[in-house]
Short mmCIF file of N, CA and C in Angstrom, two decimals:
data_model
loop_
_atom_site.label_atom_id
_atom_site.label_comp_id
_atom_site.label_asym_id
_atom_site.label_seq_id
_atom_site.Cartn_x
_atom_site.Cartn_y
_atom_site.Cartn_z
N UNK A 896 -46.10 33.73 -42.90
CA UNK A 896 -45.84 32.32 -42.56
C UNK A 896 -44.59 31.05 -42.38
N UNK A 897 -44.47 32.21 -43.28
CA UNK A 897 -42.67 32.34 -44.07
C UNK A 897 -41.46 32.92 -43.11
N UNK A 898 -42.03 33.57 -42.67
CA UNK A 898 -41.11 34.19 -41.35
C UNK A 898 -41.23 33.28 -40.20
N UNK A 899 -42.39 33.09 -39.78
CA UNK A 899 -42.28 31.60 -38.75
C UNK A 899 -41.87 30.93 -38.73
N UNK A 900 -41.68 30.34 -39.96
CA UNK A 900 -40.91 28.81 -40.13
C UNK A 900 -39.71 29.26 -40.50
N UNK A 901 -39.50 30.20 -40.59
CA UNK A 901 -37.25 30.51 -40.44
C UNK A 901 -36.95 30.73 -38.99
N UNK A 902 -38.46 31.71 -38.10
CA UNK A 902 -37.84 32.08 -37.14
C UNK A 902 -38.15 30.19 -35.79
N UNK A 903 -38.62 29.27 -36.73
CA UNK A 903 -38.72 27.81 -35.69
C UNK A 903 -37.06 27.27 -35.83
N UNK A 904 -37.29 27.47 -37.25
CA UNK A 904 -36.02 26.44 -37.55
C UNK A 904 -34.66 26.84 -37.23
N UNK A 905 -34.83 28.04 -37.23
CA UNK A 905 -33.72 29.27 -36.53
C UNK A 905 -33.02 28.93 -34.83
N UNK A 906 -34.43 28.72 -34.27
CA UNK A 906 -34.43 28.51 -32.83
C UNK A 906 -33.79 27.09 -33.06
N UNK A 907 -34.37 26.48 -33.57
CA UNK A 907 -34.29 25.13 -33.27
C UNK A 907 -32.68 24.21 -33.60
N UNK A 908 -31.80 25.07 -34.15
CA UNK A 908 -30.11 25.27 -34.43
C UNK A 908 -29.64 25.81 -33.62
N UNK A 909 -30.25 27.08 -32.87
CA UNK A 909 -29.58 27.67 -31.65
C UNK A 909 -30.06 26.88 -30.41
N UNK A 910 -30.68 26.01 -31.01
CA UNK A 910 -31.04 25.30 -29.52
C UNK A 910 -30.20 23.77 -29.69
N UNK A 911 -29.99 23.54 -30.83
CA UNK A 911 -29.03 22.54 -31.12
C UNK A 911 -27.53 22.16 -30.60
N UNK A 912 -27.07 24.00 -31.08
CA UNK A 912 -26.01 24.00 -30.78
C UNK A 912 -25.50 24.39 -29.07
N UNK A 913 -26.31 24.95 -28.45
CA UNK A 913 -26.15 25.21 -27.39
C UNK A 913 -25.63 23.90 -26.78
N UNK A 914 -26.87 22.69 -27.04
CA UNK A 914 -26.95 21.25 -26.70
C UNK A 914 -25.12 20.61 -27.19
N UNK A 915 -25.12 20.62 -28.41
CA UNK A 915 -23.38 20.28 -28.72
C UNK A 915 -22.42 21.03 -28.03
N UNK A 916 -22.58 22.59 -27.13
CA UNK A 916 -21.41 23.04 -26.61
C UNK A 916 -21.39 22.34 -25.14
N UNK A 917 -22.52 21.81 -24.55
CA UNK A 917 -22.96 21.23 -23.12
C UNK A 917 -22.61 20.00 -23.68
N UNK A 918 -22.49 19.18 -24.21
CA UNK A 918 -21.71 18.16 -24.53
C UNK A 918 -20.26 17.82 -24.62
N UNK A 919 -20.25 19.07 -25.43
CA UNK A 919 -18.54 18.86 -25.98
C UNK A 919 -17.83 19.30 -24.01
N UNK A 920 -18.56 20.48 -23.52
CA UNK A 920 -18.08 20.85 -22.22
C UNK A 920 -17.60 19.51 -21.03
N UNK A 921 -18.11 18.71 -21.31
CA UNK A 921 -18.40 17.76 -19.91
C UNK A 921 -17.63 16.91 -20.78
N UNK A 922 -16.70 16.88 -20.98
CA UNK A 922 -15.74 16.12 -21.46
C UNK A 922 -14.62 16.55 -21.34
N UNK A 923 -14.42 17.80 -20.88
CA UNK A 923 -13.57 18.08 -20.13
C UNK A 923 -12.80 17.57 -19.37
N UNK A 924 -11.40 17.42 -19.03
CA UNK A 924 -10.81 16.56 -17.96
C UNK A 924 -10.38 17.79 -16.79
N UNK A 925 -11.22 17.57 -15.81
CA UNK A 925 -10.64 18.37 -14.09
C UNK A 925 -9.21 17.77 -13.74
N UNK A 926 -9.41 16.35 -13.99
CA UNK A 926 -8.37 16.66 -13.38
C UNK A 926 -7.99 15.00 -13.78
N UNK A 927 -5.95 14.79 -13.50
CA UNK A 927 -5.56 13.69 -14.24
C UNK A 927 -5.09 13.77 -13.11
N UNK A 928 -4.62 11.87 -12.88
CA UNK A 928 -4.24 10.85 -11.73
C UNK A 928 -2.95 10.74 -12.71
N UNK A 929 -1.67 11.07 -12.58
CA UNK A 929 -0.74 10.30 -13.04
C UNK A 929 0.24 8.75 -12.29
N UNK A 930 0.16 8.25 -13.02
CA UNK A 930 1.91 6.99 -12.79
C UNK A 930 0.62 5.91 -12.19
N UNK A 931 -0.08 5.39 -12.73
CA UNK A 931 -0.57 4.51 -12.16
C UNK A 931 -1.44 3.38 -12.47
N UNK A 932 -1.26 2.20 -12.01
CA UNK A 932 -1.35 1.18 -12.13
C UNK A 932 -2.50 0.36 -12.61
N UNK A 933 -3.24 -0.03 -13.98
CA UNK A 933 -3.91 -1.51 -14.65
C UNK A 933 -3.61 -2.44 -13.43
N UNK A 934 -5.28 -2.48 -12.19
CA UNK A 934 -5.42 -3.78 -11.90
C UNK A 934 -5.61 -4.52 -12.89
N UNK A 935 -7.29 -4.42 -12.95
CA UNK A 935 -7.99 -5.18 -13.70
C UNK A 935 -9.36 -3.98 -14.21
N UNK A 936 -9.92 -4.52 -15.77
CA UNK A 936 -11.00 -3.76 -16.19
C UNK A 936 -11.60 -4.39 -16.25
N UNK A 937 -13.40 -3.80 -16.53
CA UNK A 937 -14.79 -4.77 -16.67
C UNK A 937 -15.01 -3.74 -18.23
N UNK A 938 -15.16 -4.82 -18.99
CA UNK A 938 -15.83 -4.42 -20.00
C UNK A 938 -17.26 -3.74 -19.85
N UNK A 939 -17.93 -4.72 -19.69
CA UNK A 939 -19.65 -5.25 -18.96
C UNK A 939 -20.16 -3.71 -18.33
N UNK A 940 -18.98 -3.52 -17.24
CA UNK A 940 -19.73 -2.02 -16.41
C UNK A 940 -19.22 -1.68 -16.48
N UNK A 941 -17.87 -0.99 -17.55
CA UNK A 941 -17.50 -0.05 -17.91
C UNK A 941 -16.36 0.97 -16.79
N UNK A 942 -15.34 -0.01 -16.58
CA UNK A 942 -14.81 0.01 -15.25
C UNK A 942 -13.76 -0.15 -15.59
N UNK A 943 -12.72 0.55 -14.24
CA UNK A 943 -11.37 0.42 -14.60
C UNK A 943 -10.67 0.57 -13.20
N UNK A 944 -9.90 -0.45 -12.38
CA UNK A 944 -9.38 -0.53 -11.15
C UNK A 944 -8.21 -0.14 -11.35
N UNK A 945 -7.29 0.73 -10.30
CA UNK A 945 -6.38 1.56 -10.93
C UNK A 945 -5.83 1.78 -9.11
N UNK A 946 -4.19 0.94 -9.19
CA UNK A 946 -3.25 1.50 -7.98
C UNK A 946 -2.62 2.76 -8.40
N UNK A 947 -2.73 3.62 -7.31
CA UNK A 947 -2.22 4.73 -7.39
C UNK A 947 -0.82 4.84 -6.77
N UNK A 948 0.16 6.41 -6.80
CA UNK A 948 1.21 6.40 -6.90
C UNK A 948 1.53 5.97 -5.12
N UNK A 949 0.18 6.82 -4.88
CA UNK A 949 0.66 6.99 -3.29
C UNK A 949 -0.68 5.72 -2.14
N UNK A 950 -0.80 4.51 -2.93
CA UNK A 950 -1.10 3.18 -2.70
C UNK A 950 -2.85 3.35 -2.38
N UNK A 951 -3.33 4.13 -3.12
CA UNK A 951 -4.89 3.59 -3.15
C UNK A 951 -5.61 3.06 -4.63
N UNK A 952 -6.47 2.05 -4.19
CA UNK A 952 -7.01 1.14 -4.46
C UNK A 952 -8.45 1.88 -5.80
N UNK A 953 -8.35 2.14 -6.20
CA UNK A 953 -9.81 2.33 -7.08
C UNK A 953 -10.60 1.75 -7.70
N UNK A 954 -11.56 2.01 -8.34
CA UNK A 954 -12.31 1.65 -8.76
C UNK A 954 -12.90 2.85 -9.66
N UNK A 955 -13.13 3.30 -11.23
CA UNK A 955 -13.65 4.52 -11.48
C UNK A 955 -15.01 3.85 -13.00
N UNK A 956 -15.36 4.52 -13.24
CA UNK A 956 -16.12 4.14 -13.95
C UNK A 956 -15.50 4.85 -15.49
N UNK A 957 -15.29 4.40 -16.34
CA UNK A 957 -15.24 4.66 -18.08
C UNK A 957 -16.33 5.68 -18.90
N UNK A 958 -15.73 6.76 -19.39
CA UNK A 958 -16.75 7.34 -19.93
C UNK A 958 -17.02 6.69 -21.53
N UNK A 959 -16.41 6.03 -21.78
CA UNK A 959 -16.68 4.25 -23.44
C UNK A 959 -15.45 3.50 -23.55
N UNK A 960 -16.26 2.33 -23.18
CA UNK A 960 -15.52 1.21 -23.25
C UNK A 960 -14.31 1.01 -24.37
N UNK A 961 -14.26 2.18 -25.67
CA UNK A 961 -13.79 1.81 -26.03
C UNK A 961 -12.33 2.30 -24.91
N UNK A 962 -12.30 2.98 -24.45
CA UNK A 962 -11.00 2.98 -23.20
C UNK A 962 -10.29 1.81 -22.92
N UNK A 963 -10.71 0.97 -23.06
CA UNK A 963 -9.97 0.00 -22.07
C UNK A 963 -9.80 -1.03 -22.98
N UNK A 964 -9.67 -0.71 -24.53
CA UNK A 964 -9.05 -1.89 -25.41
C UNK A 964 -7.64 -1.02 -25.68
N UNK A 965 -6.61 -2.79 -25.61
CA UNK A 965 -5.22 -2.46 -25.36
C UNK A 965 -4.70 -2.41 -24.32
N UNK A 966 -5.66 -2.25 -22.81
CA UNK A 966 -4.78 -2.17 -21.72
C UNK A 966 -4.43 -3.76 -21.13
N UNK A 967 -3.70 -3.78 -20.80
CA UNK A 967 -3.60 -4.99 -19.30
C UNK A 967 -3.01 -4.59 -17.96
N UNK A 968 -3.72 -5.35 -17.60
CA UNK A 968 -2.80 -5.89 -15.77
C UNK A 968 -1.52 -5.33 -15.85
N UNK A 969 -1.41 -4.21 -15.66
CA UNK A 969 0.05 -3.90 -14.40
C UNK A 969 1.08 -2.29 -15.47
N UNK A 970 -0.86 -2.48 -16.80
CA UNK A 970 0.21 -0.94 -17.63
C UNK A 970 0.02 -0.60 -16.52
N UNK A 971 1.24 1.29 -16.74
CA UNK A 971 1.13 2.07 -16.38
C UNK A 971 0.96 3.46 -17.04
N UNK A 972 -0.21 3.73 -16.84
CA UNK A 972 -1.40 4.92 -17.37
C UNK A 972 -1.48 6.26 -16.21
N UNK A 973 -1.20 7.84 -17.45
CA UNK A 973 -1.89 8.07 -16.57
C UNK A 973 -3.91 8.63 -17.14
N UNK A 974 -4.67 9.22 -16.38
CA UNK A 974 -5.64 9.34 -16.43
C UNK A 974 -6.10 10.11 -16.82
N UNK A 975 -7.54 10.61 -16.86
CA UNK A 975 -8.29 11.95 -16.96
C UNK A 975 -9.45 12.15 -16.63
N UNK A 976 -9.70 12.95 -15.88
CA UNK A 976 -11.13 12.90 -15.02
C UNK A 976 -11.88 13.84 -15.24
N UNK A 977 -13.14 12.83 -15.84
CA UNK A 977 -14.22 14.82 -15.49
C UNK A 977 -14.82 15.35 -14.47
N UNK A 978 -15.54 15.49 -14.96
CA UNK A 978 -16.34 16.43 -13.11
C UNK A 978 -16.76 15.40 -12.74
N UNK A 979 -17.06 14.60 -12.83
CA UNK A 979 -17.96 13.29 -12.55
C UNK A 979 -16.75 11.68 -12.04
N UNK A 980 -15.72 12.16 -12.56
CA UNK A 980 -14.60 11.31 -11.78
C UNK A 980 -14.98 9.85 -12.45
N UNK A 981 -15.07 10.20 -13.85
CA UNK A 981 -15.73 9.24 -14.98
C UNK A 981 -14.48 9.62 -15.84
N UNK A 982 -13.58 8.50 -16.03
CA UNK A 982 -12.19 8.26 -16.78
C UNK A 982 -12.95 8.06 -17.97
N UNK A 983 -11.95 9.60 -19.10
CA UNK A 983 -12.27 10.05 -20.74
C UNK A 983 -10.93 9.98 -21.28
N UNK A 984 -10.22 10.07 -20.08
CA UNK A 984 -8.54 9.85 -21.16
C UNK A 984 -7.69 8.75 -20.80
N UNK A 985 -6.85 7.70 -21.73
CA UNK A 985 -5.66 7.15 -20.68
C UNK A 985 -5.24 6.76 -21.87
N UNK A 986 -3.72 7.09 -21.11
CA UNK A 986 -2.84 7.21 -21.85
C UNK A 986 -1.72 6.47 -21.03
N UNK A 987 -1.10 4.60 -21.91
CA UNK A 987 -0.08 3.69 -21.51
C UNK A 987 1.13 4.90 -21.25
N UNK A 988 1.34 5.15 -20.10
CA UNK A 988 3.82 5.31 -20.46
C UNK A 988 4.18 4.06 -19.71
N UNK A 989 3.54 3.11 -19.14
CA UNK A 989 4.73 2.11 -19.40
C UNK A 989 4.35 1.43 -18.97
N UNK A 990 4.68 -0.15 -18.68
CA UNK A 990 4.23 -1.90 -18.18
C UNK A 990 5.10 -2.04 -17.18
N UNK A 991 4.06 -2.12 -16.33
CA UNK A 991 4.98 -3.04 -14.54
C UNK A 991 6.03 -4.38 -15.48
N UNK A 992 6.29 -4.78 -13.99
CA UNK A 992 7.30 -5.82 -14.05
C UNK A 992 6.42 -7.39 -14.66
N UNK A 993 4.72 -7.09 -14.34
CA UNK A 993 4.53 -8.43 -14.50
C UNK A 993 4.47 -8.89 -16.20
N UNK A 994 4.18 -10.02 -16.48
CA UNK A 994 4.02 -10.18 -18.19
C UNK A 994 2.71 -10.59 -18.02
N UNK A 995 2.38 -10.77 -19.55
CA UNK A 995 1.25 -11.45 -19.75
C UNK A 995 0.92 -12.32 -20.07
N UNK A 996 -0.22 -13.58 -19.78
CA UNK A 996 -0.25 -14.69 -19.42
C UNK A 996 0.73 -15.63 -20.47
N UNK A 997 0.83 -14.57 -21.83
CA UNK A 997 0.93 -15.39 -23.16
C UNK A 997 2.44 -15.19 -22.89
N UNK A 998 3.38 -14.16 -22.70
CA UNK A 998 4.77 -14.18 -22.35
C UNK A 998 5.09 -14.66 -21.31
N UNK A 999 4.60 -15.55 -20.32
CA UNK A 999 5.09 -16.62 -19.49
C UNK A 999 6.36 -17.75 -19.68
#
């Protein structure tokens, strides 16, 4: 009986570890967009709209709303995307010329 319990617990741990590995793998960056300009952020929909260096305007899902904290329209950033084209990392690299309303 004890042997069956130990085996069952071992299997649960093995399955749990495999699930964690899959979850971590999903957060690996597949592609990077550099030099994008933030056009708008939608906290409720977890989306960001950007203008790329080659002139495209894209609206992308963001993996976590926390990534949008501290962003402003006009910020120049680098974005890392996962396999589902969700933004998983945002790094500000500069500010565009447009000042925030409080700075005008």
